[in-house]
Amino acid sequence: MSYQQYPLKSWNTFGVEAYADSITIVDSIDDILSDKCKNILTTNEPILFLGEGSNVLFLQDFHGHVLINRIKGVNITEKKDAWLLHVGAGENWQNLVKTTLDKGLAGLENLALIPGCVGSAPIQNIGAYGVDLAQVCEYVDVLCLTDFSQRRLYVNECFFGYRDSIFKSIYKENYVIIAVGLCLTKHWKPVLNYGKLYDLNPNTVTPIEIFKAVCTMRRSKIPDPKYIGNAGSFFKNPLITESFAVDLFKKYPDIPHYFNNYGKIILSAGALIERCALKGYKIGNAAVYDKQALVLVNTGGANGLDIVHLASFVRRRVAEKFHVWLEPEVCFISSQGKIDAVKVLL
């Protein structure tokens, strides 16, 4: 059997050349429940659901079937103290943020310009500039791919953590997210405790002003994947213990750090990489972005293994200097599906 049938280059923001046995776009739950998709899902061949491919790295051709989630729809219900949104998993996240702001709904502005679809947001518990999805999420709807039943998991059932959720464990296999429920309070308070947002006046700032400021900051650090292949932040910001922090800050007192929404001490992975003098460092056609060390880029023609080799080198250098082992935020895809990215980098 030939596995080089359907190109995946346009379906991953790294722009990596890879192929799949088939690619099928699903626009609705009924599409997934159609005979065509059921036949695909009930085979013993690997299945991969993708949104916009903004957080994946193909290491080789995928010897299975790719389903592109394009389940759309944004339904808004007004309550006394909040706006409730039911959003299809295939909606573009940035478009959703803009839609809510255009309608006068605040709460997502700090999460502006995060790439990908709404269905990917709960998996990573996406976050930026002091806000993460868990703070606005009400529920996540999933479809079981073995018996085709649907289930709603409320926020307390999602076990959200720092870039983590139940969708990376119990619901990692044989489930697909079909919709996300959000709750945007009418008692809005600006979150301005990060970067240049500190400069904004909390008494007069508007959600639109925060949105614009966040977009400006992100565009200054993360290249547009239309022109330079990347998946945004490649590594997670590492969590450290208080005892380790005491020793680390004695030696490096000016290392950027903060407490996240879960009370954990977080280091800036980008700052650690930059202090290893790795901005702009290249291995073949893979490079550390010269404007933001947390971003690895495909400068043109890099394959998945090129980027893996660069990531592994960066990870070792940071560990040698700071005794901190970075973990990838990007999901690694082998010929058979998702694999443990940390093990790949060992």
mmCIF file of C-alpha atoms in Angstrom:
data_model
loop_
_atom_site.group_PDB
_atom_site.id
_atom_site.type_symbol
_atom_site.label_atom_id
_atom_site.label_comp_id
_atom_site.label_asym_id
_atom_site.label_seq_id
_atom_site.Cartn_x
_atom_site.Cartn_y
_atom_site.Cartn_z
ATOM 1 C CA MET A 1 0.000 0.000 0.000
ATOM 2 C CA SER A 2 1.235 3.494 -0.796
ATOM 3 C CA TYR A 3 0.993 5.924 2.114
ATOM 4 C CA GLN A 4 1.852 9.018 0.093
ATOM 5 C CA GLN A 5 -1.592 9.878 -1.187
ATOM 6 C CA TYR A 6 -2.921 12.975 0.558
ATOM 7 C CA PRO A 7 -0.550 15.863 1.409
ATOM 8 C CA LEU A 8 -0.723 17.315 4.914
ATOM 9 C CA LYS A 9 1.491 20.355 4.349
ATOM 10 C CA SER A 10 -1.451 22.757 4.211
ATOM 11 C CA TRP A 11 -3.000 21.132 7.293
ATOM 12 C CA ASN A 12 -0.139 21.917 9.715
ATOM 13 C CA THR A 13 1.164 25.373 10.530
ATOM 14 C CA PHE A 14 4.766 24.132 10.653
ATOM 15 C CA GLY A 15 4.403 23.589 6.891
ATOM 16 C CA VAL A 16 6.026 20.167 7.181
ATOM 17 C CA GLU A 17 5.756 17.823 4.208
ATOM 18 C CA ALA A 18 3.861 14.682 5.207
ATOM 19 C CA TYR A 19 1.133 12.476 3.752
ATOM 20 C CA ALA A 20 -1.893 10.543 4.977
ATOM 21 C CA ASP A 21 -3.958 7.683 3.590
ATOM 22 C CA SER A 22 -6.999 9.938 3.395
ATOM 23 C CA ILE A 23 -8.227 13.353 4.502
ATOM 24 C CA THR A 24 -11.924 13.946 5.181
ATOM 25 C CA ILE A 25 -13.519 17.242 6.212
ATOM 26 C CA VAL A 26 -16.441 16.864 8.629
ATOM 27 C CA ASP A 27 -18.829 19.819 8.873
ATOM 28 C CA SER A 28 -21.285 18.383 11.381
ATOM 29 C CA ILE A 29 -21.901 15.603 13.862
ATOM 30 C CA ASP A 30 -24.047 13.960 11.190
ATOM 31 C CA ASP A 31 -20.961 13.837 8.957
ATOM 32 C CA ILE A 32 -19.097 11.893 11.636
ATOM 33 C CA LEU A 33 -22.084 9.576 12.013
ATOM 34 C CA SER A 34 -22.349 9.010 8.245
ATOM 35 C CA ASP A 35 -21.628 5.595 6.803
ATOM 36 C CA LYS A 36 -18.463 6.922 5.175
ATOM 37 C CA CYS A 37 -16.959 8.147 8.448
ATOM 38 C CA LYS A 38 -18.199 5.188 10.439
ATOM 39 C CA ASN A 39 -16.441 2.896 7.999
ATOM 40 C CA ILE A 40 -13.242 4.860 8.530
ATOM 41 C CA LEU A 41 -13.618 4.955 12.316
ATOM 42 C CA THR A 42 -14.373 1.251 12.670
ATOM 43 C CA THR A 43 -11.287 0.091 10.794
ATOM 44 C CA ASN A 44 -8.155 -0.911 12.668
ATOM 45 C CA GLU A 45 -6.194 1.862 10.971
ATOM 46 C CA PRO A 46 -5.003 4.978 12.865
ATOM 47 C CA ILE A 47 -7.368 7.953 13.070
ATOM 48 C CA LEU A 48 -6.338 11.558 13.666
ATOM 49 C CA PHE A 49 -8.716 14.476 14.196
ATOM 50 C CA LEU A 50 -7.250 17.880 13.318
ATOM 51 C CA GLY A 51 -8.519 21.414 13.699
ATOM 52 C CA GLU A 52 -6.110 23.794 12.016
ATOM 53 C CA GLY A 53 -2.935 21.820 12.751
ATOM 54 C CA SER A 54 -1.537 24.683 14.815
ATOM 55 C CA ASN A 55 -0.149 22.547 17.629
ATOM 56 C CA VAL A 56 1.126 19.430 15.860
ATOM 57 C CA LEU A 57 4.418 18.265 14.411
ATOM 58 C CA PHE A 58 4.376 15.431 11.875
ATOM 59 C CA LEU A 59 7.509 13.359 12.296
ATOM 60 C CA GLN A 60 6.735 11.152 9.283
ATOM 61 C CA ASP A 61 3.907 10.207 6.947
ATOM 62 C CA PHE A 62 0.698 9.303 8.794
ATOM 63 C CA HIS A 63 -0.378 5.765 7.960
ATOM 64 C CA GLY A 64 -4.037 6.371 8.663
ATOM 65 C CA HIS A 65 -7.017 8.633 8.130
ATOM 66 C CA VAL A 66 -7.177 12.334 9.007
ATOM 67 C CA LEU A 67 -10.525 13.936 9.816
ATOM 68 C CA ILE A 68 -10.642 17.734 9.729
ATOM 69 C CA ASN A 69 -13.088 19.074 12.326
ATOM 70 C CA ARG A 70 -15.130 21.910 10.843
ATOM 71 C CA ILE A 71 -18.209 21.689 13.046
ATOM 72 C CA LYS A 72 -19.346 25.318 13.159
ATOM 73 C CA GLY A 73 -21.892 27.444 14.970
ATOM 74 C CA VAL A 74 -21.915 30.071 17.724
ATOM 75 C CA ASN A 75 -25.094 30.247 19.797
ATOM 76 C CA ILE A 76 -25.343 33.003 22.422
ATOM 77 C CA THR A 77 -27.817 33.040 25.305
ATOM 78 C CA GLU A 78 -28.207 35.996 27.644
ATOM 79 C CA LYS A 79 -28.659 35.401 31.367
ATOM 80 C CA LYS A 80 -29.003 37.897 34.182
ATOM 81 C CA ASP A 81 -25.314 38.008 35.066
ATOM 82 C CA ALA A 82 -23.592 36.385 32.095
ATOM 83 C CA TRP A 83 -23.572 35.460 28.455
ATOM 84 C CA LEU A 84 -23.564 31.736 27.678
ATOM 85 C CA LEU A 85 -21.958 30.575 24.430
ATOM 86 C CA HIS A 86 -22.250 27.181 22.766
ATOM 87 C CA VAL A 87 -19.501 27.025 20.141
ATOM 88 C CA GLY A 88 -18.803 24.384 17.516
ATOM 89 C CA ALA A 89 -15.372 22.794 17.829
ATOM 90 C CA GLY A 90 -14.447 23.725 14.266
ATOM 91 C CA GLU A 91 -14.801 27.470 14.773
ATOM 92 C CA ASN A 92 -11.596 29.481 14.491
ATOM 93 C CA TRP A 93 -10.588 30.718 17.953
ATOM 94 C CA GLN A 94 -9.483 34.191 16.898
ATOM 95 C CA ASN A 95 -12.716 34.705 14.947
ATOM 96 C CA LEU A 96 -14.649 33.755 18.081
ATOM 97 C CA VAL A 97 -12.727 36.285 20.178
ATOM 98 C CA LYS A 98 -13.443 39.038 17.634
ATOM 99 C CA THR A 99 -17.101 38.022 17.363
ATOM 100 C CA THR A 100 -17.641 38.289 21.104
ATOM 101 C CA LEU A 101 -15.978 41.693 21.280
ATOM 102 C CA ASP A 102 -17.965 42.956 18.281
ATOM 103 C CA LYS A 103 -21.123 41.999 20.173
ATOM 104 C CA GLY A 104 -19.961 43.753 23.332
ATOM 105 C CA LEU A 105 -19.116 40.551 25.226
ATOM 106 C CA ALA A 106 -15.908 40.762 27.247
ATOM 107 C CA GLY A 107 -13.771 38.013 28.735
ATOM 108 C CA LEU A 108 -11.762 36.496 25.867
ATOM 109 C CA GLU A 109 -9.661 39.547 24.974
ATOM 110 C CA ASN A 110 -6.506 38.296 26.743
ATOM 111 C CA LEU A 111 -6.710 35.108 24.664
ATOM 112 C CA ALA A 112 -6.555 36.986 21.370
ATOM 113 C CA LEU A 113 -4.584 35.654 18.419
ATOM 114 C CA ILE A 114 -4.072 32.158 19.838
ATOM 115 C CA PRO A 115 -4.003 29.959 16.727
ATOM 116 C CA GLY A 116 -6.257 26.978 16.170
ATOM 117 C CA CYS A 117 -9.864 25.945 16.543
ATOM 118 C CA VAL A 118 -12.178 26.119 19.541
ATOM 119 C CA GLY A 119 -12.110 22.335 19.929
ATOM 120 C CA SER A 120 -8.367 22.414 20.607
ATOM 121 C CA ALA A 121 -8.686 24.985 23.399
ATOM 122 C CA PRO A 122 -9.789 22.625 26.206
ATOM 123 C CA ILE A 123 -7.132 20.023 25.410
ATOM 124 C CA GLN A 124 -4.289 22.408 26.180
ATOM 125 C CA ASN A 125 -6.334 24.607 28.500
ATOM 126 C CA ILE A 126 -5.036 27.453 26.372
ATOM 127 C CA GLY A 127 -3.898 30.534 28.215
ATOM 128 C CA ALA A 128 -2.135 33.842 27.752
ATOM 129 C CA TYR A 129 -1.572 37.136 29.560
ATOM 130 C CA GLY A 130 -3.053 36.027 32.866
ATOM 131 C CA VAL A 131 -6.161 34.221 31.600
ATOM 132 C CA ASP A 132 -6.761 30.596 30.665
ATOM 133 C CA LEU A 133 -9.722 28.738 29.224
ATOM 134 C CA ALA A 134 -10.691 27.138 32.536
ATOM 135 C CA GLN A 135 -11.759 30.564 33.829
ATOM 136 C CA VAL A 136 -14.418 30.972 31.135
ATOM 137 C CA CYS A 137 -15.281 27.362 30.269
ATOM 138 C CA GLU A 138 -18.643 25.957 31.403
ATOM 139 C CA TYR A 139 -18.574 22.575 29.653
ATOM 140 C CA VAL A 140 -17.073 20.530 26.829
ATOM 141 C CA ASP A 141 -19.140 18.208 24.620
ATOM 142 C CA VAL A 142 -17.453 15.065 23.305
ATOM 143 C CA LEU A 143 -18.425 12.278 20.928
ATOM 144 C CA CYS A 144 -17.308 8.722 21.635
ATOM 145 C CA LEU A 145 -15.882 7.186 18.481
ATOM 146 C CA THR A 146 -16.568 3.585 19.522
ATOM 147 C CA ASP A 147 -20.297 3.677 20.321
ATOM 148 C CA PHE A 148 -21.022 7.195 18.910
ATOM 149 C CA SER A 149 -22.632 8.401 22.133
ATOM 150 C CA GLN A 150 -22.335 12.016 23.243
ATOM 151 C CA ARG A 151 -21.347 13.281 26.681
ATOM 152 C CA ARG A 152 -21.100 16.708 28.299
ATOM 153 C CA LEU A 153 -18.237 17.275 30.746
ATOM 154 C CA TYR A 154 -18.705 20.277 32.996
ATOM 155 C CA VAL A 155 -15.689 22.372 33.924
ATOM 156 C CA ASN A 156 -15.062 20.573 37.227
ATOM 157 C CA GLU A 157 -14.957 17.271 35.299
ATOM 158 C CA CYS A 158 -12.332 18.525 32.845
ATOM 159 C CA PHE A 159 -9.525 18.567 35.441
ATOM 160 C CA PHE A 160 -7.949 21.641 33.942
ATOM 161 C CA GLY A 161 -4.382 22.413 34.948
ATOM 162 C CA TYR A 162 -1.491 24.339 33.476
ATOM 163 C CA ARG A 163 -1.645 23.377 29.772
ATOM 164 C CA ASP A 164 -3.386 20.212 30.866
ATOM 165 C CA SER A 165 -6.816 18.598 30.990
ATOM 166 C CA ILE A 166 -8.633 15.286 31.081
ATOM 167 C CA PHE A 167 -8.521 15.365 27.279
ATOM 168 C CA LYS A 168 -4.843 14.454 27.486
ATOM 169 C CA SER A 169 -5.556 11.335 29.534
ATOM 170 C CA ILE A 170 -8.911 9.558 29.915
ATOM 171 C CA TYR A 171 -10.416 11.272 26.884
ATOM 172 C CA LYS A 172 -7.251 11.234 24.799
ATOM 173 C CA GLU A 173 -8.222 8.207 22.722
ATOM 174 C CA ASN A 174 -11.522 7.365 21.014
ATOM 175 C CA TYR A 175 -13.151 10.731 21.731
ATOM 176 C CA VAL A 176 -13.461 13.938 19.752
ATOM 177 C CA ILE A 177 -14.513 17.339 21.067
ATOM 178 C CA ILE A 178 -17.561 18.586 19.173
ATOM 179 C CA ALA A 179 -18.484 21.772 21.090
ATOM 180 C CA VAL A 180 -17.388 24.006 23.946
ATOM 181 C CA GLY A 181 -19.596 25.971 26.316
ATOM 182 C CA LEU A 182 -18.319 29.312 27.600
ATOM 183 C CA CYS A 183 -19.636 31.637 30.310
ATOM 184 C CA LEU A 184 -18.692 35.315 30.006
ATOM 185 C CA THR A 185 -19.659 37.298 33.076
ATOM 186 C CA LYS A 186 -21.280 40.706 32.742
ATOM 187 C CA HIS A 187 -19.269 41.839 35.786
ATOM 188 C CA TRP A 188 -16.098 42.201 33.755
ATOM 189 C CA LYS A 189 -12.785 43.100 35.342
ATOM 190 C CA PRO A 190 -9.662 43.675 33.239
ATOM 191 C CA VAL A 191 -6.697 41.352 33.711
ATOM 192 C CA LEU A 192 -3.594 43.501 33.273
ATOM 193 C CA ASN A 193 -0.854 41.645 35.134
ATOM 194 C CA TYR A 194 1.336 40.681 32.203
ATOM 195 C CA GLY A 195 3.745 42.476 29.862
ATOM 196 C CA LYS A 196 2.683 45.801 28.450
ATOM 197 C CA LEU A 197 -0.820 45.325 29.814
ATOM 198 C CA TYR A 198 0.621 46.735 33.060
ATOM 199 C CA ASP A 199 0.753 50.111 31.314
ATOM 200 C CA LEU A 200 -3.021 50.238 30.760
ATOM 201 C CA ASN A 201 -5.249 52.081 33.223
ATOM 202 C CA PRO A 202 -7.523 49.540 34.969
ATOM 203 C CA ASN A 203 -10.108 52.256 35.648
ATOM 204 C CA THR A 204 -10.592 53.277 32.028
ATOM 205 C CA VAL A 205 -9.337 50.418 29.842
ATOM 206 C CA THR A 206 -11.780 48.660 27.541
ATOM 207 C CA PRO A 207 -11.807 45.034 26.351
ATOM 208 C CA ILE A 208 -11.061 46.223 22.820
ATOM 209 C CA GLU A 209 -7.950 48.076 24.027
ATOM 210 C CA ILE A 210 -6.715 44.925 25.763
ATOM 211 C CA PHE A 211 -7.440 42.890 22.635
ATOM 212 C CA LYS A 212 -5.421 45.281 20.484
ATOM 213 C CA ALA A 213 -2.533 45.350 22.959
ATOM 214 C CA VAL A 214 -2.400 41.553 23.137
ATOM 215 C CA CYS A 215 -2.475 41.258 19.342
ATOM 216 C CA THR A 216 0.385 43.747 19.075
ATOM 217 C CA MET A 217 2.491 41.852 21.609
ATOM 218 C CA ARG A 218 1.840 38.462 20.033
ATOM 219 C CA ARG A 219 2.562 39.687 16.506
ATOM 220 C CA SER A 220 5.867 41.126 17.683
ATOM 221 C CA LYS A 221 6.969 37.743 19.011
ATOM 222 C CA ILE A 222 5.310 35.035 16.918
ATOM 223 C CA PRO A 223 5.653 34.910 13.117
ATOM 224 C CA ASP A 224 2.665 34.410 10.842
ATOM 225 C CA PRO A 225 2.728 30.714 9.815
ATOM 226 C CA LYS A 226 1.574 31.749 6.338
ATOM 227 C CA TYR A 227 5.111 33.031 5.834
ATOM 228 C CA ILE A 228 7.262 31.214 8.417
ATOM 229 C CA GLY A 229 6.198 27.752 9.529
ATOM 230 C CA ASN A 230 5.721 27.445 13.288
ATOM 231 C CA ALA A 231 3.356 26.202 15.983
ATOM 232 C CA GLY A 232 3.632 29.161 18.340
ATOM 233 C CA SER A 233 5.171 28.339 21.708
ATOM 234 C CA PHE A 234 7.055 25.079 21.252
ATOM 235 C CA PHE A 235 7.809 24.411 24.932
ATOM 236 C CA LYS A 236 5.688 24.769 28.039
ATOM 237 C CA ASN A 237 6.817 27.232 30.667
ATOM 238 C CA PRO A 238 8.255 24.896 33.342
ATOM 239 C CA LEU A 239 6.671 24.529 36.761
ATOM 240 C CA ILE A 240 9.144 24.319 39.643
ATOM 241 C CA THR A 241 8.967 23.604 43.363
ATOM 242 C CA GLU A 242 9.591 26.247 46.013
ATOM 243 C CA SER A 243 12.743 24.509 47.230
ATOM 244 C CA PHE A 244 14.180 24.331 43.723
ATOM 245 C CA ALA A 245 13.204 27.962 43.144
ATOM 246 C CA VAL A 246 15.151 29.106 46.212
ATOM 247 C CA ASP A 247 18.354 27.497 44.955
ATOM 248 C CA LEU A 248 17.831 28.623 41.351
ATOM 249 C CA PHE A 249 17.121 32.255 42.243
ATOM 250 C CA LYS A 250 20.195 32.416 44.468
ATOM 251 C CA LYS A 251 22.309 31.672 41.417
ATOM 252 C CA TYR A 252 20.142 33.508 38.866
ATOM 253 C CA PRO A 253 18.165 36.153 40.803
ATOM 254 C CA ASP A 254 16.846 37.904 37.705
ATOM 255 C CA ILE A 255 15.246 34.891 35.979
ATOM 256 C CA PRO A 256 11.659 35.853 34.996
ATOM 257 C CA HIS A 257 9.048 33.903 36.945
ATOM 258 C CA TYR A 258 5.486 34.246 38.155
ATOM 259 C CA PHE A 259 2.678 32.384 39.893
ATOM 260 C CA ASN A 260 0.031 30.968 37.582
ATOM 261 C CA ASN A 261 -3.710 30.618 38.229
ATOM 262 C CA TYR A 262 -3.050 27.332 40.027
ATOM 263 C CA GLY A 263 -0.576 28.746 42.544
ATOM 264 C CA LYS A 264 2.459 27.152 40.894
ATOM 265 C CA ILE A 265 5.795 28.858 40.293
ATOM 266 C CA ILE A 266 6.354 29.201 36.568
ATOM 267 C CA LEU A 267 9.591 30.017 34.773
ATOM 268 C CA SER A 268 9.729 31.639 31.366
ATOM 269 C CA ALA A 269 10.916 28.932 28.977
ATOM 270 C CA GLY A 270 11.671 31.586 26.379
ATOM 271 C CA ALA A 271 13.930 33.458 28.817
ATOM 272 C CA LEU A 272 15.804 30.267 29.716
ATOM 273 C CA ILE A 273 16.425 29.499 26.043
ATOM 274 C CA GLU A 274 17.473 33.079 25.321
ATOM 275 C CA ARG A 275 19.967 33.029 28.214
ATOM 276 C CA CYS A 276 21.566 30.012 26.582
ATOM 277 C CA ALA A 277 22.296 32.330 23.624
ATOM 278 C CA LEU A 278 20.135 30.242 21.286
ATOM 279 C CA LYS A 279 18.056 32.929 19.583
ATOM 280 C CA GLY A 280 18.513 32.415 15.853
ATOM 281 C CA TYR A 281 20.330 29.099 16.330
ATOM 282 C CA LYS A 282 19.794 26.770 13.348
ATOM 283 C CA ILE A 283 20.028 23.096 12.591
ATOM 284 C CA GLY A 284 19.463 22.659 8.884
ATOM 285 C CA ASN A 285 16.255 24.480 7.989
ATOM 286 C CA ALA A 286 14.922 24.494 11.543
ATOM 287 C CA ALA A 287 15.701 27.489 13.751
ATOM 288 C CA VAL A 288 15.007 29.176 17.062
ATOM 289 C CA TYR A 289 13.071 32.294 16.092
ATOM 290 C CA ASP A 290 15.268 35.364 16.425
ATOM 291 C CA LYS A 291 12.484 37.476 17.959
ATOM 292 C CA GLN A 292 11.174 34.946 20.491
ATOM 293 C CA ALA A 293 13.266 32.031 21.692
ATOM 294 C CA LEU A 294 10.199 30.010 22.699
ATOM 295 C CA VAL A 295 9.221 29.636 19.039
ATOM 296 C CA LEU A 296 10.879 27.107 16.742
ATOM 297 C CA VAL A 297 10.438 27.782 13.040
ATOM 298 C CA ASN A 298 10.660 26.047 9.710
ATOM 299 C CA THR A 299 12.735 28.424 7.604
ATOM 300 C CA GLY A 300 11.849 26.448 4.499
ATOM 301 C CA GLY A 301 12.065 22.751 3.706
ATOM 302 C CA ALA A 302 12.538 21.440 7.244
ATOM 303 C CA ASN A 303 10.959 18.109 8.052
ATOM 304 C CA GLY A 304 9.648 16.944 11.398
ATOM 305 C CA LEU A 305 12.881 15.273 12.426
ATOM 306 C CA ASP A 306 14.863 18.464 11.705
ATOM 307 C CA ILE A 307 12.671 20.304 14.199
ATOM 308 C CA VAL A 308 12.986 17.410 16.682
ATOM 309 C CA HIS A 309 16.782 17.570 16.478
ATOM 310 C CA LEU A 310 16.702 21.313 17.161
ATOM 311 C CA ALA A 311 14.231 20.932 20.036
ATOM 312 C CA SER A 312 16.337 18.182 21.593
ATOM 313 C CA PHE A 313 19.469 20.353 21.390
ATOM 314 C CA VAL A 314 17.675 23.332 22.944
ATOM 315 C CA ARG A 315 16.282 21.143 25.718
ATOM 316 C CA ARG A 316 19.729 19.746 26.585
ATOM 317 C CA ARG A 317 21.374 23.180 26.638
ATOM 318 C CA VAL A 318 18.743 24.570 29.024
ATOM 319 C CA ALA A 319 19.080 21.519 31.286
ATOM 320 C CA GLU A 320 22.882 21.834 31.345
ATOM 321 C CA LYS A 321 22.722 25.484 32.395
ATOM 322 C CA PHE A 322 19.666 25.630 34.663
ATOM 323 C CA HIS A 323 18.934 21.966 35.555
ATOM 324 C CA VAL A 324 15.443 22.431 34.136
ATOM 325 C CA TRP A 325 14.080 20.009 31.553
ATOM 326 C CA LEU A 326 11.662 21.669 29.146
ATOM 327 C CA GLU A 327 8.605 19.771 27.925
ATOM 328 C CA PRO A 328 7.101 20.309 24.469
ATOM 329 C CA GLU A 329 3.715 21.971 24.233
ATOM 330 C CA VAL A 330 3.425 20.758 20.638
ATOM 331 C CA CYS A 331 1.889 17.350 19.956
ATOM 332 C CA PHE A 332 4.160 14.931 18.059
ATOM 333 C CA ILE A 333 2.535 12.728 15.401
ATOM 334 C CA SER A 334 4.196 9.513 14.208
ATOM 335 C CA SER A 335 3.036 7.207 11.438
ATOM 336 C CA GLN A 336 0.569 5.650 13.895
ATOM 337 C CA GLY A 337 -0.653 8.738 15.740
ATOM 338 C CA LYS A 338 0.200 10.843 18.782
ATOM 339 C CA ILE A 339 3.293 9.806 20.717
ATOM 340 C CA ASP A 340 5.102 10.914 23.870
ATOM 341 C CA ALA A 341 7.024 14.020 22.800
ATOM 342 C CA VAL A 342 9.359 13.965 25.795
ATOM 343 C CA LYS A 343 10.501 10.422 24.997
ATOM 344 C CA VAL A 344 11.197 11.472 21.416
ATOM 345 C CA LEU A 345 13.481 14.261 22.640
ATOM 346 C CA LEU A 346 15.491 12.071 25.044
#
